[in-house]
CSV table of C-alpha atoms in Angstrom, one decimal:
chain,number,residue,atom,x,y,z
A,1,UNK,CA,-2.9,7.4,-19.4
A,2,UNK,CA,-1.9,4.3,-17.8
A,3,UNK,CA,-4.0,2.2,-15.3
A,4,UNK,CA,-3.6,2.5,-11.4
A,5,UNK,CA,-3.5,-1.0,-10.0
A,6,UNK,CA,-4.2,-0.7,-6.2
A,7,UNK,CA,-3.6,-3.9,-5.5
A,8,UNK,CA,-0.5,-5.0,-4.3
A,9,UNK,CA,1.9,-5.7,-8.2
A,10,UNK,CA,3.4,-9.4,-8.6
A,11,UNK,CA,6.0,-9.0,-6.9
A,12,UNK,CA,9.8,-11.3,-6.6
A,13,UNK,CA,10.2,-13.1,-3.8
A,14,UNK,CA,13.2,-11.4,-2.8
A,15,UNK,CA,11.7,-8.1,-3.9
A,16,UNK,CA,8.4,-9.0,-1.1
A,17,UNK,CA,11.2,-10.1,1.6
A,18,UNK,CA,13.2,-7.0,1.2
A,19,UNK,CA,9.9,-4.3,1.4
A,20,UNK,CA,8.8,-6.7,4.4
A,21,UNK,CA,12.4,-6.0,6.1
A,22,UNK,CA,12.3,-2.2,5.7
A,23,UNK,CA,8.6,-2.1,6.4
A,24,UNK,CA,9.0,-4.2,9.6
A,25,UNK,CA,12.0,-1.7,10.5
A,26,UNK,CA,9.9,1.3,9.9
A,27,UNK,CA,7.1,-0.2,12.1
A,28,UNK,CA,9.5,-1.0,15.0
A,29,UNK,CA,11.0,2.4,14.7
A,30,UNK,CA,7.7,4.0,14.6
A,31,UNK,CA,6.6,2.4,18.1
A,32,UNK,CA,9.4,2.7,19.7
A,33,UNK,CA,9.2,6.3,19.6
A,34,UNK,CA,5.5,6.0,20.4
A,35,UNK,CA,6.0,3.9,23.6
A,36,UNK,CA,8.7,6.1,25.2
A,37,UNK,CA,6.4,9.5,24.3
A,38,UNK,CA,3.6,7.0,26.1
A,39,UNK,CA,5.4,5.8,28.9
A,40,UNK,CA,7.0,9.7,29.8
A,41,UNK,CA,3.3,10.7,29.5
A,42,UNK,CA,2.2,8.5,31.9
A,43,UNK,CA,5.5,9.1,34.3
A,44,UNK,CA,6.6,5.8,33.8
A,45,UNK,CA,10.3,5.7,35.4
A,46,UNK,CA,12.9,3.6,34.1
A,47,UNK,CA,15.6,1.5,36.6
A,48,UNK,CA,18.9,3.6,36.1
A,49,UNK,CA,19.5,7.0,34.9
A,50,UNK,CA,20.8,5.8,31.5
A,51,UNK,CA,17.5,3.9,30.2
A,52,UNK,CA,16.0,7.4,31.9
A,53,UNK,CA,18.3,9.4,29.4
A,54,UNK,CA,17.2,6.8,26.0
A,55,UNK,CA,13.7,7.7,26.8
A,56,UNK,CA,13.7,11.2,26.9
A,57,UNK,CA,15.5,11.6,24.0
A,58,UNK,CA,12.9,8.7,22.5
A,59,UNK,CA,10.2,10.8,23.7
A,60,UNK,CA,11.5,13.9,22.0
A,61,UNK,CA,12.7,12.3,18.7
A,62,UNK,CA,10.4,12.9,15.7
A,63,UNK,CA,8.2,9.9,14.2
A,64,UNK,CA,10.5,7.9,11.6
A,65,UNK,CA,10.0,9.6,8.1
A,66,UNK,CA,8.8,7.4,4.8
A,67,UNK,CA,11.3,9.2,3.2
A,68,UNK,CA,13.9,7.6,4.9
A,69,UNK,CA,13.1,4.3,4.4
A,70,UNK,CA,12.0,4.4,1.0
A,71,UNK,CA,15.7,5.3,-0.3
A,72,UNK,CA,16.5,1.9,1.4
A,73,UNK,CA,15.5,0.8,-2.1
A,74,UNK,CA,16.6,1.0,-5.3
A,75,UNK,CA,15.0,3.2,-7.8
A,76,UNK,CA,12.9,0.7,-9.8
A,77,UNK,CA,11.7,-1.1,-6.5
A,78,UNK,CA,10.1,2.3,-4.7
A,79,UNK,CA,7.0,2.4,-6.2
A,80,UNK,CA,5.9,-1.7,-4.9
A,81,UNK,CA,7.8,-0.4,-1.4
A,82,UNK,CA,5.9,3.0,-1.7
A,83,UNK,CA,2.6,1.7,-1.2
A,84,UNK,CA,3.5,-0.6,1.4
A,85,UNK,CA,5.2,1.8,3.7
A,86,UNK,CA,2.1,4.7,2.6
A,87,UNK,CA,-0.9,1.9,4.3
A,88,UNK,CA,1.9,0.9,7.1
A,89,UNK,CA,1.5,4.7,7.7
A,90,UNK,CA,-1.7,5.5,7.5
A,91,UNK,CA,-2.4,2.6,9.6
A,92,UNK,CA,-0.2,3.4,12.3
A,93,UNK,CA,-0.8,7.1,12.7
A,94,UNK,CA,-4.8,6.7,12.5
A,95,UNK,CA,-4.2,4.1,15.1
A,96,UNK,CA,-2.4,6.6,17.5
A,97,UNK,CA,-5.4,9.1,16.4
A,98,UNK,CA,-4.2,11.1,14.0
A,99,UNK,CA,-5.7,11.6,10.4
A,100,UNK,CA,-2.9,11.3,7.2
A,101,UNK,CA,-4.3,13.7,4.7
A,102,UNK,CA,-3.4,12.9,1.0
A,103,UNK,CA,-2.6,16.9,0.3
A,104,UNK,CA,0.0,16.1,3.1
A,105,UNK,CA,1.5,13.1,1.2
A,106,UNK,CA,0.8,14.8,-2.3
A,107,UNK,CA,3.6,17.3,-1.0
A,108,UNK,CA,6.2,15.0,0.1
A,109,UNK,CA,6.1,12.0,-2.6
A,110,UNK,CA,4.6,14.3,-6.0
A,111,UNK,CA,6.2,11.6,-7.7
A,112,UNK,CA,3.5,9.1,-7.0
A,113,UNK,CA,0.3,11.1,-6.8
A,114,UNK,CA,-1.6,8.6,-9.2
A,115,UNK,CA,-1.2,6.2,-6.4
A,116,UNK,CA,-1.3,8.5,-3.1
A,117,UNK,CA,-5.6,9.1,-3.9
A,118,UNK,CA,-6.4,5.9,-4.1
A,119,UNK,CA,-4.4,4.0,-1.4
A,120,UNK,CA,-5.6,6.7,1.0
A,121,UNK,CA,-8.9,5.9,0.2
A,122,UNK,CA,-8.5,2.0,0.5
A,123,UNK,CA,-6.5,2.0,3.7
A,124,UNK,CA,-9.2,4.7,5.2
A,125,UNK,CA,-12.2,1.8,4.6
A,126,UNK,CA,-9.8,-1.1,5.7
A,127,UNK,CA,-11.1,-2.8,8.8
A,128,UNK,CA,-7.6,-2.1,10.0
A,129,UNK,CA,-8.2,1.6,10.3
A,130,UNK,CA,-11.3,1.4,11.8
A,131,UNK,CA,-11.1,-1.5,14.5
A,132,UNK,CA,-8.5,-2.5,16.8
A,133,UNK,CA,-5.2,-1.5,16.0
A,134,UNK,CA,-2.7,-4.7,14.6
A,135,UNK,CA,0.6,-5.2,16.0
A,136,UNK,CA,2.3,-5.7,13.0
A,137,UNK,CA,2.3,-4.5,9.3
A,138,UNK,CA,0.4,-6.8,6.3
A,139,UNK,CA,3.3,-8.1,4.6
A,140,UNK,CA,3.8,-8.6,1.1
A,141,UNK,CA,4.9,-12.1,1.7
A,142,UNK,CA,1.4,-13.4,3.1
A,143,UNK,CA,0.3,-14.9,0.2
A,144,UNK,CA,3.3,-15.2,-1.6
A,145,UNK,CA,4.4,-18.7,-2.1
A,146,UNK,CA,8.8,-18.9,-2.9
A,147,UNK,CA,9.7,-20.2,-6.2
């Protein structure tokens, strides 16, 4: 049985800029929908019927799914982009109060259940799931230094 490395692989640089674009997409997609459901909640109006008409279908779209951004990827890149977009996730849905539960994730992604476990566990003792919420994902670039 192999290892499970939780922390973030050696990765390319042009493998790290490519997860940090789709994971920077899936963030922005994620709180876009979560502004317009806020905003309609509130009764915030928009200026002209048409913005009116991009929110409520905003406000009744469903949350962007991993799945969709992790094909964004080739086949031997998911794994690294896996765990990026799981703790982008988990940190934006505990942040909007819900609780990811690894059966749930176990269901949809079987093919990386030695990683699911673990990552759950580290993002759910990260100071960023318990404090004030970030405004933008940890990127895989941040210590990453170009060739």
């Amino acid at each position: 049985m192999k290892d499970l490395v939780v922390d973030p692989p050696s990765l390319s640089f042009a493998l790290a800029c490519r997860i940090d674009q789709i994971c920077t997409s899936y963030e922005a997609a994620w709180r876009r929908v979560s502004v317009a459901r806020h905003e309609t909640s509130k009764g915030v109006s928009s200026p002209t019927p048409f913005e009116d008409s991009g929110r409520a279908k905003l406000q009744t779209a469903p949350q962007p799914r991993l799945e969709d951004f992790l094909i964004q990827a080739p086949q031997p890149e998911r794994p690294a982009l896996f765990r990026e977009l799981l703790l982008l996730d988990v940190e934006l849905r505990t942040e909007s109060g819900a609780a990811p539960s690894a059966a749930e994730y176990l269901q949809r992604f079987p093919e990386y259940a030695d990683m699911i476990g673990p990552l759950l566990a580290q993002s759910l003792h990260s100071p960023l799931t318990r404090h004030e919420p970030q405004t933008t994902h940890h990127s895989p670039l941040t210590n990453h230094q170009p060739p």
